PDB file of C-alpha atoms and ligand atoms in Angstrom:
ATOM      1  CA  MET A   1     113.075 131.315  90.932  1.00 65.00           C
ATOM      2  CA  SER A   2     115.179 131.733  87.978  1.00 90.00           C
ATOM      3  CA  ALA A   3     118.293 130.261  87.987  1.00 98.00           C
ATOM      4  CA  VAL A   4     119.515 127.177  86.698  1.00 98.00           C
ATOM      5  CA  VAL A   5     120.361 124.705  89.742  1.00 98.00           C
ATOM      6  CA  LEU A   6     123.970 123.057  89.001  1.00 98.00           C
ATOM      7  CA  ASP A   7     123.232 119.888  90.186  1.00 98.00           C
ATOM      8  CA  GLY A   8     126.399 118.165  92.511  1.00 98.00           C
ATOM      9  CA  LYS A   9     125.149 115.117  92.927  1.00 97.00           C
ATOM     10  CA  GLN A  10     123.966 114.538  88.849  1.00 98.00           C
ATOM     11  CA  MET A  11     127.504 115.582  88.105  1.00 98.00           C
ATOM     12  CA  SER A  12     129.089 113.709  90.741  1.00 98.00           C
ATOM     13  CA  ALA A  13     127.797 110.223  89.641  1.00 98.00           C
ATOM     14  CA  SER A  14     128.205 110.731  86.142  1.00 98.00           C
ATOM     15  CA  LEU A  15     132.311 111.387  87.239  1.00 98.00           C
ATOM     16  CA  ARG A  16     132.047 108.772  89.735  1.00 98.00           C
ATOM     17  CA  ALA A  17     131.095 106.234  86.899  1.00 98.00           C
ATOM     18  CA  GLU A  18     133.883 107.271  84.651  1.00 98.00           C
ATOM     19  CA  ILE A  19     136.055 107.233  87.643  1.00 98.00           C
ATOM     20  CA  ALA A  20     135.139 103.563  88.367  1.00 98.00           C
ATOM     21  CA  GLY A  21     135.991 102.373  84.813  1.00 98.00           C
ATOM     22  CA  ARG A  22     139.265 103.712  84.967  1.00 98.00           C
ATOM     23  CA  VAL A  23     139.659 102.090  88.157  1.00 98.00           C
ATOM     24  CA  GLN A  24     138.567  98.750  86.678  1.00 98.00           C
ATOM     25  CA  SER A  25     140.928  99.209  83.819  1.00 98.00           C
ATOM     26  CA  LEU A  26     144.102  99.781  86.376  1.00 98.00           C
ATOM     27  CA  LYS A  27     142.800  96.691  88.248  1.00 98.00           C
ATOM     28  CA  GLU A  28     143.125  94.620  84.947  1.00 97.00           C
ATOM     29  CA  LYS A  29     146.871  95.886  84.942  1.00 97.00           C
ATOM     30  CA  GLY A  30     147.132  94.607  88.862  1.00 97.00           C
ATOM     31  CA  VAL A  31     147.081  98.078  90.772  1.00 98.00           C
ATOM     32  CA  THR A  32     144.065  99.164  93.145  1.00 98.00           C
ATOM     33  CA  PRO A  33     144.051 102.886  93.801  1.00 98.00           C
ATOM     34  CA  GLY A  34     144.496 103.353  97.125  1.00 98.00           C
ATOM     35  CA  LEU A  35     143.935 106.382  99.372  1.00 98.00           C
ATOM     36  CA  ALA A  36     144.837 107.046 102.996  1.00 98.00           C
ATOM     37  CA  VAL A  37     143.202 109.581 105.246  1.00 98.00           C
ATOM     38  CA  ILE A  38     144.840 110.761 108.560  1.00 98.00           C
ATOM     39  CA  LEU A  39     142.434 112.101 111.074  1.00 98.00           C
ATOM     40  CA  VAL A  40     143.905 113.323 114.499  1.00 98.00           C
ATOM     41  CA  GLY A  41     141.630 113.731 117.123  1.00 98.00           C
ATOM     42  CA  ASN A  42     137.839 113.374 116.960  1.00 95.00           C
ATOM     43  CA  ASP A  43     136.450 116.620 115.857  1.00 94.00           C
ATOM     44  CA  PRO A  44     132.862 115.811 114.739  1.00 93.00           C
ATOM     45  CA  ALA A  45     132.764 117.400 111.122  1.00 92.00           C
ATOM     46  CA  SER A  46     136.268 116.004 110.335  1.00 95.00           C
ATOM     47  CA  GLU A  47     134.615 112.220 111.333  1.00 96.00           C
ATOM     48  CA  ILE A  48     131.907 112.867 108.859  1.00 94.00           C
ATOM     49  CA  TYR A  49     134.077 114.026 106.414  1.00 95.00           C
ATOM     50  CA  VAL A  50     136.624 111.313 106.643  1.00 97.00           C
ATOM     51  CA  ARG A  51     134.008 108.605 106.859  1.00 97.00           C
ATOM     52  CA  ASN A  52     132.288 109.723 103.322  1.00 96.00           C
ATOM     53  CA  LYS A  53     135.913 109.866 101.978  1.00 97.00           C
ATOM     54  CA  GLY A  54     136.444 106.486 102.658  1.00 97.00           C
ATOM     55  CA  ASN A  55     132.901 105.615 101.261  1.00 97.00           C
ATOM     56  CA  GLY A  56     133.638 107.413  98.036  1.00 98.00           C
ATOM     57  CA  CYS A  57     136.398 105.152  97.955  1.00 98.00           C
ATOM     58  CA  ARG A  58     134.786 101.911  97.928  1.00 97.00           C
ATOM     59  CA  GLU A  59     132.025 103.114  95.717  1.00 97.00           C
ATOM     60  CA  VAL A  60     134.350 103.547  92.500  1.00 98.00           C
ATOM     61  CA  GLY A  61     136.098 100.443  93.559  1.00 98.00           C
ATOM     62  CA  MET A  62     138.973 102.101  95.485  1.00 98.00           C
ATOM     63  CA  TYR A  63     141.190 100.792  98.435  1.00 98.00           C
ATOM     64  CA  SER A  64     140.670 103.268 101.386  1.00 98.00           C
ATOM     65  CA  GLU A  65     142.758 103.380 105.080  1.00 98.00           C
ATOM     66  CA  THR A  66     141.715 105.724 107.714  1.00 98.00           C
ATOM     67  CA  VAL A  67     144.603 106.052 109.929  1.00 98.00           C
ATOM     68  CA  ALA A  68     142.574 107.791 113.121  1.00 98.00           C
ATOM     69  CA  LEU A  69     145.405 109.294 115.469  1.00 98.00           C
ATOM     70  CA  PRO A  70     144.519 110.585 119.213  1.00 98.00           C
ATOM     71  CA  GLY A  71     143.727 114.167 119.823  1.00 98.00           C
ATOM     72  CA  ASP A  72     147.234 114.466 121.574  1.00 98.00           C
ATOM     73  CA  THR A  73     149.512 112.769 119.020  1.00 98.00           C
ATOM     74  CA  ASP A  74     152.776 114.535 118.742  1.00 98.00           C
ATOM     75  CA  GLN A  75     154.349 116.069 115.236  1.00 98.00           C
ATOM     76  CA  ALA A  76     157.060 113.046 115.189  1.00 98.00           C
ATOM     77  CA  VAL A  77     154.328 110.240 114.979  1.00 98.00           C
ATOM     78  CA  LEU A  78     152.182 112.294 112.518  1.00 98.00           C
ATOM     79  CA  GLU A  79     155.161 112.724 110.562  1.00 98.00           C
ATOM     80  CA  GLY A  80     156.097 108.653 110.986  1.00 98.00           C
ATOM     81  CA  GLU A  81     152.960 107.672 109.730  1.00 98.00           C
ATOM     82  CA  ILE A  82     153.182 110.107 106.327  1.00 98.00           C
ATOM     83  CA  ASP A  83     156.801 108.939 106.027  1.00 98.00           C
ATOM     84  CA  ARG A  84     155.010 104.980 106.249  1.00 98.00           C
ATOM     85  CA  LEU A  85     152.111 105.950 103.507  1.00 98.00           C
ATOM     86  CA  ASN A  86     154.766 107.980 101.480  1.00 98.00           C
ATOM     87  CA  ARG A  87     156.743 104.388 101.553  1.00 98.00           C
ATOM     88  CA  ASP A  88     153.711 101.556 100.962  1.00 98.00           C
ATOM     89  CA  PRO A  89     153.062 100.815  97.230  1.00 98.00           C
ATOM     90  CA  ARG A  90     149.231 100.555  97.957  1.00 98.00           C
ATOM     91  CA  ILE A  91     148.965 103.704  98.695  1.00 98.00           C
ATOM     92  CA  HIS A  92     148.869 106.416  95.602  1.00 98.00           C
ATOM     93  CA  GLY A  93     147.367 109.089  97.508  1.00 98.00           C
ATOM     94  CA  ILE A  94     147.722 110.377 101.177  1.00 98.00           C
ATOM     95  CA  LEU A  95     145.501 113.503 102.869  1.00 98.00           C
ATOM     96  CA  VAL A  96     146.188 114.536 106.195  1.00 98.00           C
ATOM     97  CA  GLN A  97     142.504 115.999 107.021  1.00 98.00           C
ATOM     98  CA  LEU A  98     142.221 119.676 108.283  1.00 97.00           C
ATOM     99  CA  PRO A  99     142.240 121.195 110.711  1.00 96.00           C
ATOM    100  CA  LEU A 100     145.009 119.424 112.979  1.00 98.00           C
ATOM    101  CA  PRO A 101     145.006 120.312 116.526  1.00 98.00           C
ATOM    102  CA  ALA A 102     146.377 123.680 117.088  1.00 98.00           C
ATOM    103  CA  HIS A 103     149.682 122.328 119.148  1.00 98.00           C
ATOM    104  CA  LEU A 104     150.861 120.234 115.612  1.00 98.00           C
ATOM    105  CA  ASP A 105     152.604 122.283 112.698  1.00 98.00           C
ATOM    106  CA  GLU A 106     150.132 121.848 109.857  1.00 98.00           C
ATOM    107  CA  ALA A 107     152.752 123.328 106.920  1.00 98.00           C
ATOM    108  CA  ALA A 108     155.437 121.000 108.246  1.00 98.00           C
ATOM    109  CA  ALA A 109     153.162 117.855 108.261  1.00 98.00           C
ATOM    110  CA  LEU A 110     151.939 119.065 104.597  1.00 98.00           C
ATOM    111  CA  ALA A 111     155.275 119.300 103.480  1.00 98.00           C
ATOM    112  CA  ARG A 112     156.169 116.023 104.424  1.00 98.00           C
ATOM    113  CA  ILE A 113     153.679 114.100 102.200  1.00 98.00           C
ATOM    114  CA  LEU A 114     155.396 113.186  98.937  1.00 98.00           C
ATOM    115  CA  PRO A 115     154.192 116.007  96.309  1.00 98.00           C
ATOM    116  CA  GLU A 116     153.268 112.919  94.051  1.00 98.00           C
ATOM    117  CA  LYS A 117     151.136 111.608  96.479  1.00 98.00           C
ATOM    118  CA  ASP A 118     149.777 114.864  97.582  1.00 98.00           C
ATOM    119  CA  VAL A 119     145.867 114.466  96.248  1.00 98.00           C
ATOM    120  CA  ASP A 120     145.094 117.419  98.269  1.00 98.00           C
ATOM    121  CA  GLY A 121     147.051 119.549  96.328  1.00 98.00           C
ATOM    122  CA  PHE A 122     148.525 121.420  99.570  1.00 98.00           C
ATOM    123  CA  HIS A 123     151.978 120.677  99.270  1.00 98.00           C
ATOM    124  CA  LEU A 124     154.545 123.719  98.296  1.00 98.00           C
ATOM    125  CA  LEU A 125     155.313 122.260  94.985  1.00 98.00           C
ATOM    126  CA  ASN A 126     151.805 121.723  93.893  1.00 98.00           C
ATOM    127  CA  ALA A 127     150.348 125.404  95.224  1.00 98.00           C
ATOM    128  CA  GLY A 128     153.783 126.730  93.106  1.00 98.00           C
ATOM    129  CA  ARG A 129     152.745 124.514  89.509  1.00 98.00           C
ATOM    130  CA  LEU A 130     149.118 125.743  90.092  1.00 97.00           C
ATOM    131  CA  MET A 131     150.418 129.507  90.492  1.00 96.00           C
ATOM    132  CA  THR A 132     153.114 129.139  87.452  1.00 96.00           C
ATOM    133  CA  GLY A 133     150.527 127.193  85.103  1.00 94.00           C
ATOM    134  CA  GLU A 134     152.652 123.790  85.350  1.00 96.00           C
ATOM    135  CA  ALA A 135     150.585 120.309  85.823  1.00 96.00           C
ATOM    136  CA  GLY A 136     150.272 119.453  89.237  1.00 97.00           C
ATOM    137  CA  VAL A 137     147.693 118.489  91.493  1.00 98.00           C
ATOM    138  CA  ILE A 138     144.626 120.661  91.949  1.00 98.00           C
ATOM    139  CA  PRO A 139     143.160 120.885  95.183  1.00 98.00           C
ATOM    140  CA  CYS A 140     139.907 118.926  94.924  1.00 98.00           C
ATOM    141  CA  THR A 141     136.885 122.023  96.133  1.00 98.00           C
ATOM    142  CA  PRO A 142     138.291 124.646  93.782  1.00 98.00           C
ATOM    143  CA  ARG A 143     138.793 121.816  90.777  1.00 98.00           C
ATOM    144  CA  GLY A 144     135.156 120.518  91.599  1.00 98.00           C
ATOM    145  CA  ALA A 145     133.867 123.904  91.475  1.00 98.00           C
ATOM    146  CA  LEU A 146     135.389 125.027  88.182  1.00 98.00           C
ATOM    147  CA  HIS A 147     134.009 121.586  86.888  1.00 98.00           C
ATOM    148  CA  MET A 148     130.518 122.915  87.667  1.00 98.00           C
ATOM    149  CA  ILE A 149     131.216 126.455  86.447  1.00 98.00           C
ATOM    150  CA  ARG A 150     132.245 124.900  83.041  1.00 98.00           C
ATOM    151  CA  GLN A 151     128.850 123.329  82.741  1.00 98.00           C
ATOM    152  CA  THR A 152     127.250 126.209  82.295  1.00 98.00           C
ATOM    153  CA  GLY A 153     128.742 126.073  78.512  1.00 98.00           C
ATOM    154  CA  LEU A 154     129.782 129.553  78.954  1.00 98.00           C
ATOM    155  CA  ASN A 155     133.166 131.074  77.759  1.00 98.00           C
ATOM    156  CA  LEU A 156     134.566 131.898  80.413  1.00 98.00           C
ATOM    157  CA  SER A 157     137.243 134.112  78.773  1.00 98.00           C
ATOM    158  CA  GLY A 158     137.123 137.644  79.849  1.00 98.00           C
ATOM    159  CA  LEU A 159     134.180 137.121  82.550  1.00 98.00           C
ATOM    160  CA  GLU A 160     134.817 138.979  85.663  1.00 99.00           C
ATOM    161  CA  ALA A 161     134.820 136.442  88.721  1.00 99.00           C
ATOM    162  CA  VAL A 162     134.725 137.436  92.044  1.00 99.00           C
ATOM    163  CA  ILE A 163     135.817 135.472  95.316  1.00 98.00           C
ATOM    164  CA  VAL A 164     134.867 135.896  98.632  1.00 98.00           C
ATOM    165  CA  GLY A 165     137.303 133.994 101.112  1.00 98.00           C
ATOM    166  CA  ARG A 166     141.087 134.173 100.868  1.00 98.00           C
ATOM    167  CA  SER A 167     141.813 130.267 102.209  1.00 97.00           C
ATOM    168  CA  ASN A 168     144.638 128.178 100.879  1.00 96.00           C
ATOM    169  CA  ILE A 169     142.140 125.218 100.449  1.00 96.00           C
ATOM    170  CA  VAL A 170     139.489 127.343  98.253  1.00 98.00           C
ATOM    171  CA  GLY A 171     139.978 130.932  97.545  1.00 98.00           C
ATOM    172  CA  LYS A 172     143.573 131.059  96.644  1.00 98.00           C
ATOM    173  CA  PRO A 173     143.612 128.099  94.423  1.00 98.00           C
ATOM    174  CA  MET A 174     140.049 128.809  92.803  1.00 98.00           C
ATOM    175  CA  ALA A 175     141.695 132.521  91.989  1.00 98.00           C
ATOM    176  CA  ALA A 176     144.703 130.615  90.348  1.00 98.00           C
ATOM    177  CA  LEU A 177     142.245 128.555  88.410  1.00 98.00           C
ATOM    178  CA  LEU A 178     139.995 131.238  87.215  1.00 98.00           C
ATOM    179  CA  LEU A 179     142.875 133.434  86.358  1.00 98.00           C
ATOM    180  CA  ARG A 180     144.147 130.455  84.046  1.00 97.00           C
ATOM    181  CA  GLU A 181     140.200 130.605  82.389  1.00 98.00           C
ATOM    182  CA  ASN A 182     141.382 134.220  81.103  1.00 98.00           C
ATOM    183  CA  CYS A 183     138.742 135.207  83.837  1.00 98.00           C
ATOM    184  CA  THR A 184     139.183 138.790  85.695  1.00 98.00           C
ATOM    185  CA  VAL A 185     139.665 137.959  88.995  1.00 98.00           C
ATOM    186  CA  THR A 186     139.404 139.680  92.423  1.00 98.00           C
ATOM    187  CA  VAL A 187     139.521 137.927  95.824  1.00 98.00           C
ATOM    188  CA  CYS A 188     137.458 139.705  98.634  1.00 98.00           C
ATOM    189  CA  HIS A 189     137.683 138.648 102.260  1.00 97.00           C
ATOM    190  CA  SER A 190     137.235 139.895 105.681  1.00 95.00           C
ATOM    191  CA  ARG A 191     138.521 143.352 105.481  1.00 97.00           C
ATOM    192  CA  THR A 192     137.483 144.152 102.165  1.00 98.00           C
ATOM    193  CA  ALA A 193     135.605 147.400 101.920  1.00 97.00           C
ATOM    194  CA  ASN A 194     132.111 147.209 100.384  1.00 97.00           C
ATOM    195  CA  LEU A 195     132.077 143.539  99.627  1.00 98.00           C
ATOM    196  CA  ALA A 196     128.524 144.279  97.663  1.00 98.00           C
ATOM    197  CA  GLU A 197     130.225 146.773  95.015  1.00 98.00           C
ATOM    198  CA  HIS A 198     132.706 143.880  93.918  1.00 98.00           C
ATOM    199  CA  THR A 199     130.116 141.032  94.157  1.00 98.00           C
ATOM    200  CA  ARG A 200     127.402 142.959  91.918  1.00 98.00           C
ATOM    201  CA  ARG A 201     130.383 143.362  89.202  1.00 98.00           C
ATOM    202  CA  ALA A 202     130.546 139.812  88.986  1.00 99.00           C
ATOM    203  CA  ASP A 203     129.892 137.166  85.987  1.00 99.00           C
ATOM    204  CA  ILE A 204     130.852 134.373  88.514  1.00 99.00           C
ATOM    205  CA  LEU A 205     130.461 134.927  92.110  1.00 99.00           C
ATOM    206  CA  VAL A 206     132.556 132.307  94.705  1.00 99.00           C
ATOM    207  CA  ALA A 207     131.598 132.066  98.254  1.00 98.00           C
ATOM    208  CA  ALA A 208     133.885 130.199 100.397  1.00 98.00           C
ATOM    209  CA  VAL A 209     134.108 132.283 103.703  1.00 97.00           C
ATOM    210  CA  GLY A 210     132.141 130.074 106.073  1.00 96.00           C
ATOM    211  CA  LYS A 211     129.513 132.467 107.159  1.00 97.00           C
ATOM    212  CA  ALA A 212     125.639 131.271 106.518  1.00 98.00           C
ATOM    213  CA  GLY A 213     123.518 133.326 104.357  1.00 98.00           C
ATOM    214  CA  LEU A 214     126.368 136.250 103.775  1.00 98.00           C
ATOM    215  CA  ILE A 215     125.407 136.643  99.775  1.00 98.00           C
ATOM    216  CA  THR A 216     122.047 137.799  99.288  1.00 98.00           C
ATOM    217  CA  GLY A 217     120.133 138.755  96.476  1.00 98.00           C
ATOM    218  CA  ASP A 218     120.908 142.553  96.341  1.00 98.00           C
ATOM    219  CA  MET A 219     124.596 141.590  96.233  1.00 98.00           C
ATOM    220  CA  VAL A 220     124.241 139.473  92.349  1.00 98.00           C
ATOM    221  CA  LYS A 221     124.392 140.430  88.757  1.00 98.00           C
ATOM    222  CA  PRO A 222     121.127 139.521  87.147  1.00 98.00           C
ATOM    223  CA  GLY A 223     122.290 136.133  85.253  1.00 98.00           C
ATOM    224  CA  ALA A 224     125.652 135.575  87.338  1.00 98.00           C
ATOM    225  CA  VAL A 225     126.952 131.882  87.829  1.00 99.00           C
ATOM    226  CA  VAL A 226     127.138 131.938  91.827  1.00 99.00           C
ATOM    227  CA  ILE A 227     128.869 129.165  93.134  1.00 98.00           C
ATOM    228  CA  ASP A 228     128.337 128.268  96.933  1.00 98.00           C
ATOM    229  CA  VAL A 229     131.294 126.516  99.026  1.00 98.00           C
ATOM    230  CA  GLY A 230     130.002 127.593 102.438  1.00 97.00           C
ATOM    231  CA  ILE A 231     128.804 124.700 104.910  1.00 95.00           C
ATOM    232  CA  ASN A 232     127.682 125.821 107.708  1.00 95.00           C
ATOM    233  CA  ARG A 233     125.592 124.373 110.601  1.00 93.00           C
ATOM    234  CA  VAL A 234     122.632 126.505 111.936  1.00 94.00           C
ATOM    235  CA  ASP A 235     120.079 125.180 114.190  1.00 94.00           C
ATOM    236  CA  GLY A 236     120.857 121.718 112.975  1.00 92.00           C
ATOM    237  CA  LYS A 237     120.420 122.385 109.551  1.00 94.00           C
ATOM    238  CA  VAL A 238     123.304 122.389 106.938  1.00 95.00           C
ATOM    239  CA  ARG A 239     123.265 125.837 105.192  1.00 97.00           C
ATOM    240  CA  GLY A 240     125.520 127.797 102.618  1.00 98.00           C
ATOM    241  CA  ASP A 241     127.405 130.953 102.462  1.00 98.00           C
ATOM    242  CA  VAL A 242     124.612 131.941  99.813  1.00 98.00           C
ATOM    243  CA  ASP A 243     120.900 132.945 100.759  1.00 98.00           C
ATOM    244  CA  PHE A 244     119.539 130.182  98.315  1.00 98.00           C
ATOM    245  CA  ASP A 245     116.122 131.556  97.962  1.00 97.00           C
ATOM    246  CA  SER A 246     116.765 135.763  97.296  1.00 98.00           C
ATOM    247  CA  VAL A 247     119.907 134.919  95.094  1.00 98.00           C
ATOM    248  CA  SER A 248     118.101 132.057  93.112  1.00 98.00           C
ATOM    249  CA  ALA A 249     115.700 134.948  92.062  1.00 98.00           C
ATOM    250  CA  VAL A 250     118.411 136.893  90.539  1.00 98.00           C
ATOM    251  CA  ALA A 251     120.974 134.623  89.372  1.00 98.00           C
ATOM    252  CA  GLY A 252     121.566 132.563  85.918  1.00 98.00           C
ATOM    253  CA  TRP A 253     122.914 129.636  87.712  1.00 98.00           C
ATOM    254  CA  ILE A 254     123.430 128.729  91.324  1.00 98.00           C
ATOM    255  CA  THR A 255     124.512 125.938  93.246  1.00 98.00           C
ATOM    256  CA  PRO A 256     122.957 124.288  96.351  1.00 98.00           C
ATOM    257  CA  VAL A 257     123.969 123.264  99.830  1.00 98.00           C
ATOM    258  CA  PRO A 258     123.941 120.562 100.540  1.00 96.00           C
ATOM    259  CA  GLY A 259     124.228 118.889  96.953  1.00 96.00           C
ATOM    260  CA  GLY A 260     126.254 121.021  95.320  1.00 97.00           C
ATOM    261  CA  VAL A 261     129.997 121.715  95.728  1.00 98.00           C
ATOM    262  CA  GLY A 262     130.531 119.343  98.924  1.00 95.00           C
ATOM    263  CA  LYS A 263     129.907 116.246  97.020  1.00 94.00           C
ATOM    264  CA  MET A 264     132.200 117.302  94.042  1.00 97.00           C
ATOM    265  CA  THR A 265     134.965 117.777  96.907  1.00 97.00           C
ATOM    266  CA  ILE A 266     134.932 114.299  97.239  1.00 97.00           C
ATOM    267  CA  THR A 267     134.408 113.049  93.575  1.00 98.00           C
ATOM    268  CA  MET A 268     137.502 115.228  92.716  1.00 98.00           C
ATOM    269  CA  LEU A 269     139.562 113.719  95.457  1.00 98.00           C
ATOM    270  CA  LEU A 270     138.770 110.269  94.131  1.00 98.00           C
ATOM    271  CA  GLN A 271     139.782 111.656  90.521  1.00 98.00           C
ATOM    272  CA  ASN A 272     143.187 112.987  92.085  1.00 98.00           C
ATOM    273  CA  THR A 273     143.700 110.046  93.931  1.00 98.00           C
ATOM    274  CA  LEU A 274     142.966 108.087  90.268  1.00 98.00           C
ATOM    275  CA  GLU A 275     145.202 110.023  88.788  1.00 98.00           C
ATOM    276  CA  ALA A 276     147.739 109.552  90.904  1.00 98.00           C
ATOM    277  CA  ALA A 277     147.661 105.837  90.406  1.00 98.00           C
ATOM    278  CA  GLU A 278     147.762 106.360  86.775  1.00 98.00           C
ATOM    279  CA  ARG A 279     151.120 108.222  86.926  1.00 97.00           C
ATOM    280  CA  MET A 280     152.738 105.367  88.891  1.00 93.00           C
ATOM    281  CA  VAL A 281     151.898 102.476  87.195  1.00 89.00           C
TER     282      VAL A 281
HETATM  283  N1  GUN B 301     139.106 119.732 105.713  1.00 69.33           N
HETATM  284  C1  GUN B 301     138.042 121.093 104.840  1.00 69.33           C
HETATM  285  N2  GUN B 301     138.708 120.781 103.913  1.00 69.33           N
HETATM  286  C2  GUN B 301     139.670 119.859 103.440  1.00 69.33           C
HETATM  287  C3  GUN B 301     139.926 119.252 102.565  1.00 69.33           C
HETATM  288  O1  GUN B 301     139.704 119.751 101.254  1.00 69.33           O
HETATM  289  N3  GUN B 301     141.490 118.773 102.140  1.00 69.33           N
HETATM  290  C4  GUN B 301     141.537 118.324 103.814  1.00 69.33           C
HETATM  291  N4  GUN B 301     142.566 117.745 103.913  1.00 69.33           N
HETATM  292  N5  GUN B 301     141.132 118.956 104.827  1.00 69.33           N
HETATM  293  C5  GUN B 301     139.916 119.591 104.789  1.00 69.33           C
END
């Protein structure tokens, strides 16, 4: 193996120590940053993510509230809960865990969250700010991925960045962030013809498609930074979108799964919640 492993656990630990310090400073001013997470239904993966978010809050001294609603909750009840949390002065960040059950209108729910409490950065106003380069909330996973890319110490300006996946949660905001860093950005997706032709050009390769082991060593440029956003459950094990063994023999840097981007996502949620609270003081 030649690649340097970018350790999300280690990076998270140092970021969380800094966040905890800033939470303490806010508490001394009488404000405890608070995050509310709304979970509709009982999808097992979502339940784990929501529990981890609550644990993250407690770790850094934040207030955490989980609103668990039954799977048959209707849109009016969901939006009523969002309205209540919008008004609650103890809550600085609101997150609606996705995906919602199919009968609910995801876009309408996200639009209901006050943009200043939208710690996911999914509100159209924050998505628009990211596209135009104005200050706003940056979605947690791309923010965490960019932090990891910066840890390589490379000058990102002018590098070829290839993102595999075009989701609103990762692919699209990741493209906007890397464009802001002056990378030349290509976004690939399920209909891309000859994926490997694109990925082999990448100085920075971000895989966010949800297909275990899709990216193999022969698809990677020697010395590239490879960021694996995938979390796939295969035979009871968690695997990324990147085939770690073959890619780590070629890449310059690589993020592991688990212990990579996933851990950073929650850390960036805590960071976004802290910053939302600091802006409200
Ligand atoms: N589901 C998967 N990832 C995310 C995320 O970053 N935020 C929310 N709200 N739901 C998710």
